[in-house]
Coordinates of C-alpha atoms and ligand atoms in Angstrom, one line a residue:
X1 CA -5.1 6.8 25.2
X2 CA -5.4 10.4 24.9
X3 CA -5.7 11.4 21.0
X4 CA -2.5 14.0 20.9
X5 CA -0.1 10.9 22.6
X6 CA -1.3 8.5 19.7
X7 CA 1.4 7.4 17.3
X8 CA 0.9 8.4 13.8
X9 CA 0.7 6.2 11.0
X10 CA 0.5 6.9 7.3
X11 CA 0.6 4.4 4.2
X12 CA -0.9 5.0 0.7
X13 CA -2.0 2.9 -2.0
X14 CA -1.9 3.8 -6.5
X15 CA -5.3 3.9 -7.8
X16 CA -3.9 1.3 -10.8
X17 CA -6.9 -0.6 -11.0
X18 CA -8.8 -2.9 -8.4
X19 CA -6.2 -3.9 -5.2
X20 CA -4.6 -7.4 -5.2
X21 CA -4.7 -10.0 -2.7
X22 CA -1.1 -8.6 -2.2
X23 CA -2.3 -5.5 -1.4
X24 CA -4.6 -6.3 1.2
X25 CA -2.6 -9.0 3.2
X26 CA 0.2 -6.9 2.7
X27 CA -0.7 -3.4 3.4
X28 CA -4.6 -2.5 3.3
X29 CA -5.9 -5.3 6.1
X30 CA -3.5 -3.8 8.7
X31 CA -4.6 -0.3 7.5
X32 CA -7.8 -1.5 9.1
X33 CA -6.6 -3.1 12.4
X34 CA -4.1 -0.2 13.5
X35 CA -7.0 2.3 13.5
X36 CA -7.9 1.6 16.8
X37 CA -4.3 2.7 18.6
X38 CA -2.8 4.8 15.8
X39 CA -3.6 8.1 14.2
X40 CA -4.0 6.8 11.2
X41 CA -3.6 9.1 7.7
X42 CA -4.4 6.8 4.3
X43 CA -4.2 8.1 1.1
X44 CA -4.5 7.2 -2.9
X45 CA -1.7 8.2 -4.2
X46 CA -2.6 9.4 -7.9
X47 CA 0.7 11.9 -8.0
X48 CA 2.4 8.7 -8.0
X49 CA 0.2 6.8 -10.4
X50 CA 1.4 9.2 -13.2
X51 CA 5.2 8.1 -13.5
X52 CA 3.8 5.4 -15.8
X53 CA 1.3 6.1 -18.7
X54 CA -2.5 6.3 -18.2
X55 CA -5.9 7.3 -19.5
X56 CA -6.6 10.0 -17.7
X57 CA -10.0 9.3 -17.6
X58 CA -9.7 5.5 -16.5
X59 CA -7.6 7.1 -13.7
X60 CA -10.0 9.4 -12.9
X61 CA -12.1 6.2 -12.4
X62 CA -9.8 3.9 -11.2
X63 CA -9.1 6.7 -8.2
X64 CA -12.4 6.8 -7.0
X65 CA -12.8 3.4 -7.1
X66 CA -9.6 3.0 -5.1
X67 CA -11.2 5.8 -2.7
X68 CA -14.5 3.6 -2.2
X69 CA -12.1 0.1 -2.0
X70 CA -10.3 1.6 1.1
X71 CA -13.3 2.8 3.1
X72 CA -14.9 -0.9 1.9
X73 CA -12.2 -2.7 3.6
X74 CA -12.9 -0.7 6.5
X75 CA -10.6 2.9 6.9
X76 CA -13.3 4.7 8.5
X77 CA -13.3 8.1 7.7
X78 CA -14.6 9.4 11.0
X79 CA -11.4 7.3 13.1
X80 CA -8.9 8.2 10.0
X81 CA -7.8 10.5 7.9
X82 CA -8.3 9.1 4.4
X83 CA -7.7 11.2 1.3
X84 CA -6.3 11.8 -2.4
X85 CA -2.9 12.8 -2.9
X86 CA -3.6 15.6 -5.4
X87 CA -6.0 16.9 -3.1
X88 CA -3.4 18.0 -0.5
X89 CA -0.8 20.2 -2.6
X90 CA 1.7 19.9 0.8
X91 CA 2.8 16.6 -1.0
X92 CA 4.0 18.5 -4.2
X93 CA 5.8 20.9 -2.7
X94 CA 7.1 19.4 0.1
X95 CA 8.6 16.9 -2.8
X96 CA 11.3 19.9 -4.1
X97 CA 12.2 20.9 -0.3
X98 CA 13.3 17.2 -0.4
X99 CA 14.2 16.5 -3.5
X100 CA 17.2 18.9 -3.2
X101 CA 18.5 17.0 -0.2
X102 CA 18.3 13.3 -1.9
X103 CA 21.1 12.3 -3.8
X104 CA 21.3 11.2 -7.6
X105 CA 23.4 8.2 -6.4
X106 CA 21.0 6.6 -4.2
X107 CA 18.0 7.3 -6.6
X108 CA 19.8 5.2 -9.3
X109 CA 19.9 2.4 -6.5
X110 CA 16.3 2.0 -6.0
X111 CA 15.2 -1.6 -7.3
X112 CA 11.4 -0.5 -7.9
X113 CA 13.0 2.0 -10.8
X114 CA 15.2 -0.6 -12.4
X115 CA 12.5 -3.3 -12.8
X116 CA 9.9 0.4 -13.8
X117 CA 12.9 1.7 -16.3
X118 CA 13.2 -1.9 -17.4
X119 CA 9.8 -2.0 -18.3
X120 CA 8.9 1.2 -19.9
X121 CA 12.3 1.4 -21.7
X122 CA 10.1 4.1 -23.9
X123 CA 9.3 6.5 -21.0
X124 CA 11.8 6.7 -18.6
X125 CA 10.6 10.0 -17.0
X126 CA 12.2 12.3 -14.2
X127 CA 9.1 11.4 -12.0
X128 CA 9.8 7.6 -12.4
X129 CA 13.3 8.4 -10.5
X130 CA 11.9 10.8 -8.0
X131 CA 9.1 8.6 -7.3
X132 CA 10.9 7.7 -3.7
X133 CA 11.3 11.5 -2.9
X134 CA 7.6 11.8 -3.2
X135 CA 6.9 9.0 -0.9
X136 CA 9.2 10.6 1.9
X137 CA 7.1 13.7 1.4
X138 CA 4.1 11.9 1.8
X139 CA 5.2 9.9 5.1
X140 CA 7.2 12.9 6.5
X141 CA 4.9 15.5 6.4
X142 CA 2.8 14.3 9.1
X143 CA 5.4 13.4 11.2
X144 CA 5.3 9.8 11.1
X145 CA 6.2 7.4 13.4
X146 CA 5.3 3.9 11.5
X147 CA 4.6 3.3 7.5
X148 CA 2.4 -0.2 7.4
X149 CA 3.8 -1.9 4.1
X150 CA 4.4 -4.8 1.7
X151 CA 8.1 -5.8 1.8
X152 CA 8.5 -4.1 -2.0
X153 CA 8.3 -1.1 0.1
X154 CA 10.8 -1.3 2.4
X155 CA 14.1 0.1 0.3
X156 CA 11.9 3.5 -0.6
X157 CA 11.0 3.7 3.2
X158 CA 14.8 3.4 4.3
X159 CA 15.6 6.0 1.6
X160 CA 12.4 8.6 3.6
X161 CA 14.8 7.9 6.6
X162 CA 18.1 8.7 5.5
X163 CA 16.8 12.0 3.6
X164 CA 14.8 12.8 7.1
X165 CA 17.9 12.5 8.7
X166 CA 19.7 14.4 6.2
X167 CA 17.2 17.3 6.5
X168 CA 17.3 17.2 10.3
X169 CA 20.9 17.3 10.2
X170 CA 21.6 20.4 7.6
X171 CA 18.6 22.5 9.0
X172 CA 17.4 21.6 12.9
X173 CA 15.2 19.0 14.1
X174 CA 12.0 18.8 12.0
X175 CA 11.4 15.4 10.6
X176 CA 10.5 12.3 13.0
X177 CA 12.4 9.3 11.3
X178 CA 9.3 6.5 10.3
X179 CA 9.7 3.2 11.0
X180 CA 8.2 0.4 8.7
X181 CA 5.5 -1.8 9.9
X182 CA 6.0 -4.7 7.9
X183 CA 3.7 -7.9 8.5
X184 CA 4.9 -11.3 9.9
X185 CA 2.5 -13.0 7.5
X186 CA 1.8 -12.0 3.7
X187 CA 4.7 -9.1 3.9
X188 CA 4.9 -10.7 -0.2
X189 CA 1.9 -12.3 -1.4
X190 CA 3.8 -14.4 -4.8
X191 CA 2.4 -15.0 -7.8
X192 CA -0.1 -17.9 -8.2
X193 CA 1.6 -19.0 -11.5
X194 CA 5.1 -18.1 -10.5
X195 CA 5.5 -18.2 -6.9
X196 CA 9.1 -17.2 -7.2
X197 CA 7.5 -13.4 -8.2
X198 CA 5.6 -10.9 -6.1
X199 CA 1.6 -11.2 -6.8
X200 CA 1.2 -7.6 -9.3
X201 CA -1.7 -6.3 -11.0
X202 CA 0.7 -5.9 -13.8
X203 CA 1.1 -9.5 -14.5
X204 CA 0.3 -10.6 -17.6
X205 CA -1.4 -14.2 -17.0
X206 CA -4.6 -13.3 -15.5
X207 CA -4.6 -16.5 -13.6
X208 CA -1.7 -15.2 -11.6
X209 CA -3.3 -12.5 -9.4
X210 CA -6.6 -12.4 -7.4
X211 CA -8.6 -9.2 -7.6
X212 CA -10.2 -8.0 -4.1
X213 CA -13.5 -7.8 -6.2
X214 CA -13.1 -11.1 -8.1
X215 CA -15.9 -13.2 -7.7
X216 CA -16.3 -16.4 -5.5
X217 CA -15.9 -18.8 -8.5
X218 CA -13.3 -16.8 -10.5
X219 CA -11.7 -16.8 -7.2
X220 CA -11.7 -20.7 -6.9
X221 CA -10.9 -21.0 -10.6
X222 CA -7.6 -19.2 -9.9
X223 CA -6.6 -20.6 -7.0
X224 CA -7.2 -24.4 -8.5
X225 CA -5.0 -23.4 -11.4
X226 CA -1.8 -22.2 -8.8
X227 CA 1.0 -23.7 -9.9
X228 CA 2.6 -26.0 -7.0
X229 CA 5.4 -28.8 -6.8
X230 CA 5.2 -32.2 -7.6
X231 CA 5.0 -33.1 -3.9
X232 CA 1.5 -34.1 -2.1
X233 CA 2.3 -33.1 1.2
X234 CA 1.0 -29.7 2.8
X235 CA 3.9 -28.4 4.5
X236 CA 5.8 -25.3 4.4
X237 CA 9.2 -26.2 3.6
X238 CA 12.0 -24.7 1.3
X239 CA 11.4 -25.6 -2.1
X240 CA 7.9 -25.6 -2.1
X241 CA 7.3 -21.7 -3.3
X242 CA 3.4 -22.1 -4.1
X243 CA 2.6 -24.7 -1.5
X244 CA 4.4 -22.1 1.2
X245 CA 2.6 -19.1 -0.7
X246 CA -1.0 -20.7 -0.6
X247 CA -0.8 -21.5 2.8
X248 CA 0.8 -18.2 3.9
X249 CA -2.2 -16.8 2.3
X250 CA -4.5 -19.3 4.4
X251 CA -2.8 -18.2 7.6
X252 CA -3.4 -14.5 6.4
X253 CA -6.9 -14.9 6.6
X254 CA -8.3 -17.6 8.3
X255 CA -5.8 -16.9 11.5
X256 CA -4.5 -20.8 11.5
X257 CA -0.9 -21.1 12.2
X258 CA 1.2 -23.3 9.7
X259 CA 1.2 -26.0 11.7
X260 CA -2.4 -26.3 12.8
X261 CA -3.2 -26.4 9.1
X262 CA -0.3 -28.9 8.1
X263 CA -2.3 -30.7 10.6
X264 CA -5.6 -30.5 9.5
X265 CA -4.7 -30.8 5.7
X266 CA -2.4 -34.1 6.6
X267 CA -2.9 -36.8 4.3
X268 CA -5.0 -34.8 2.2
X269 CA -4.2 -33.9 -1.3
X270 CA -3.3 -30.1 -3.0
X271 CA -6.8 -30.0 -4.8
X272 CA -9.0 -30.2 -1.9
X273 CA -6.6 -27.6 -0.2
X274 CA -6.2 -25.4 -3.3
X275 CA -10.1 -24.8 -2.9
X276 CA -10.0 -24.4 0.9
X277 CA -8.0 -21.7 0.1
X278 CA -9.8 -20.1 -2.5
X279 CA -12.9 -20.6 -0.7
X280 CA -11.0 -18.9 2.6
X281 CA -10.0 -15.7 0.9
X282 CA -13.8 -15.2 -0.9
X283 CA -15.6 -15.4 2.3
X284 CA -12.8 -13.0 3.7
X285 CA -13.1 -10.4 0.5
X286 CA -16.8 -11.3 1.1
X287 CA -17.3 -8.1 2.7
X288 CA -15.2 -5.8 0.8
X289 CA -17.5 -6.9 -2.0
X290 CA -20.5 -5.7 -0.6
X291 CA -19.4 -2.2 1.0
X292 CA -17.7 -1.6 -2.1
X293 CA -20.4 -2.0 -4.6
X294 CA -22.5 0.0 -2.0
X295 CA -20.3 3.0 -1.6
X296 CA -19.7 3.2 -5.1
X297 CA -24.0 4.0 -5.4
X298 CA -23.4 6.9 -3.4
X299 CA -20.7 9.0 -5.2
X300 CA -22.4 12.1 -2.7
X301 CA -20.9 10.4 0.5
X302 CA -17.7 9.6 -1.3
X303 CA -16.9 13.1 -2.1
X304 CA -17.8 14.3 1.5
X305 CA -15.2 12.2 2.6
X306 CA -12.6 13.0 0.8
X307 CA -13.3 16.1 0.6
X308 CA -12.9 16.3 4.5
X309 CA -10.2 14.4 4.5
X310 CA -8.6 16.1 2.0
X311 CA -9.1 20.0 4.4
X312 CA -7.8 17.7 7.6
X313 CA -4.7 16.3 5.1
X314 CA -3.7 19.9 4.2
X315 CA -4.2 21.6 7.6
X316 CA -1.7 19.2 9.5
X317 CA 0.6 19.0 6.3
X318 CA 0.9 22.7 6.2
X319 CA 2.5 23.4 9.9
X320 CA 5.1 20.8 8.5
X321 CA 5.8 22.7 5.1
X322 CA 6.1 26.3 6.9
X323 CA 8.7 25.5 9.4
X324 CA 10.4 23.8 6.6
X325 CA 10.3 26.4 4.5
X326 CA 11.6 28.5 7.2
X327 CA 14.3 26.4 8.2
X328 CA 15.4 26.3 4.6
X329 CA 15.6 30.2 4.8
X330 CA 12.3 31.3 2.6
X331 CA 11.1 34.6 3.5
X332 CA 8.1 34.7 5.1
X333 CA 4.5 36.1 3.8
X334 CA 2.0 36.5 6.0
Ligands
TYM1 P1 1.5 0.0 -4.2 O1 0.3 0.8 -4.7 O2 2.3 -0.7 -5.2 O3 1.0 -1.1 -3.2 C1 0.2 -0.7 -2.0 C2 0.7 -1.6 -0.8 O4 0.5 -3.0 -1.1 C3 1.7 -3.7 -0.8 N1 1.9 -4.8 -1.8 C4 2.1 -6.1 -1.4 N2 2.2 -6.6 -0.2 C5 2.4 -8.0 -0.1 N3 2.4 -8.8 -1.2 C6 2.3 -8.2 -2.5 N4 2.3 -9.0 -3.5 C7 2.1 -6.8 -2.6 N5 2.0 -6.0 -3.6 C8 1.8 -4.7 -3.1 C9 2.8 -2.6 -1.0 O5 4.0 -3.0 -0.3 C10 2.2 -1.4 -0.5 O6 2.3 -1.3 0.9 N6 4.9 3.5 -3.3 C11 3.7 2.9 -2.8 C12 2.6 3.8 -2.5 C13 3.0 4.9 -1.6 C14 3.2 4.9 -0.2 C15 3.5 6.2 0.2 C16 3.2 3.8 0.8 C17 3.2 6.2 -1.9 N7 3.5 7.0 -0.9 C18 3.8 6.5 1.5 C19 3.5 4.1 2.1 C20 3.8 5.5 2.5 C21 3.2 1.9 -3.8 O7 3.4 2.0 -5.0 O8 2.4 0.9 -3.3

């Protein structure tokens, strides 16, 4: 197909330390696949990494590293556009166009804020509550047509709509509305000792969450210590939380429908499957381990790229901001 008659997609990730399993079932592993018919923007989103407290230089760190983990997954930089949000200073500013046409009321709705607020009860900032504005922004300004993402996602996306429909409505046509491209399998990856909760870096058990860079045992070890029921039967049935979440994470990367591995787990017990599993995802993350430590020797070719992607980001972005500056009724300066 013709490059110009390509959809567009455009997802981004926070540099918050190494990705989760979560991430990459959820978001990042479809990142991946969609480059072949979409064209595809990707970005690490450190403008949003800063409505919760960090060391600004483990963030300068961790968004490198997040840089190098996409491109080791496989967003290649010659097929996408893959960048870093504070590279691209559309993102900002297109954030105030939009801001002024999102309303307090449906801010103070957004879930992901309650459960941040609740949190960090000591630092309930402005950008916590506009966080969602800045994510339209980001998806909008390239004219999106589909946002791959988690299911934690999908409230801010519906918000990017009705505020691109708002827009479109007071001003002319400008914003195409973005539709969310949610996965069938692994849309929430739970918690391997609570399987009632999404899987978050944030947890505090470290047993709960597996890093994309965790090793092949300390894989294993976490995945034999996943809480399940007192059941023995592999089955996905209601009820059965971390049996359904370990073998939704199976299916996720080996491919095997539930049935075909209710099948070929039958009479077996949750031990032997429990390291099937964990076995299954470190040969998948196998390769992500390898590009990633890699890339990360070559800080040179890292910059390059998102350095390029960065000028390609900004170039497309811009068209966007100018006619919607102009619609708003700035005066022009050039
Ligand atoms: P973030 O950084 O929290 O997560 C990145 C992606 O991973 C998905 N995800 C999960 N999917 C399945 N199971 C889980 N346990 C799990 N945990 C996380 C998320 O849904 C997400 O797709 N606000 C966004 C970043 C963002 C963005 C954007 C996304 C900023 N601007 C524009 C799309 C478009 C966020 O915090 O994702």
């Amino acid at each position: 197909m013709p490059e110009e008659q390509k959809k567009i997609i455009f997802s981004g990730i926070q540099p918050t330390g190494t990705f989760t399993l979560g991430n990459y079932i959820g978001a990042v592993r479809n990142w991946i696949k969609l480059q072949e018919e979409y064209n595809c923007i990707y970005s690490i989103v450190d403008l949003h990494a800063i409505t919760v407290k960090q060391d600004p230089a483990k963030l300068r760190q961790h968004t490198l590293e997040a840089y190098a983990l996409i491109l080791a997954c496989g967003v290649d930089p010659e097929k996408s556009i893959a960048f870093i949000q504070s590279h691209v200073k559309t993102h900002a500013e297109m954030n105030w166009i939009l801001a002024c046409s999102t309303q307090f009321g449906e801010l103070s709705r957004m879930t992901q804020f309650k459960d941040k607020s609740a949190k960090h009860p000591d630092d309930i900032n402005a950008g916590l509550f506009t966080y969602p504005v800045l994510m339209a922004a980001d998806i909008l300004l390239y004219k999106t047509d589909l946002v791959p993402v988690g299911v934690d996602q999908k409230q801010h996306l519906e918000l990017a709509r009705d505020v691109a429909k708002r827009f479109n409505q007071k001003y002319g046509e400008l914003f195409t509305i973005p539709e969310p491209y949610i996965p069938e399998i692994g849309a929430k990856v739970m918690s391997l000792q609570d399987p009632t909760k999404k899987m978050s870096k944030s947890d505090e058990n470290p047993n709960a969450c597996i890093f994309i860079l965790d090793d092949t045992d300390t894989i294993i070890r976490k995945f034999k210590r996943a809480v399940t029921d007192s059941d023995s039967e592999i089955r996905y049935a209601e009820g059965k939380d971390g049996i359904n979440n370990l073998m939704t994470i199976f299916s996720a990367v080996t491919g095997d429908s539930f049935e075909k591995i209710e099948r070929d787990f039958a009479g077996k017990g949750y031990g032997e499957f429990k390291l099937a599993v964990g076995e299954a995802v470190s040969e998948a993350l196998r390769p992500v381990r390898e590009n990633f430590a890699r890339l990360m020797q070559d800080k040179e070719y890292l910059k390059k790229c998102y350095s390029e992607g960065a000028q390609k980001a900004l170039s497309i972005s811009q068209k966007t901001l100018s006619k919607a500056y102009r619609k708003v009724g700035f005066v022009d300066f050039k």
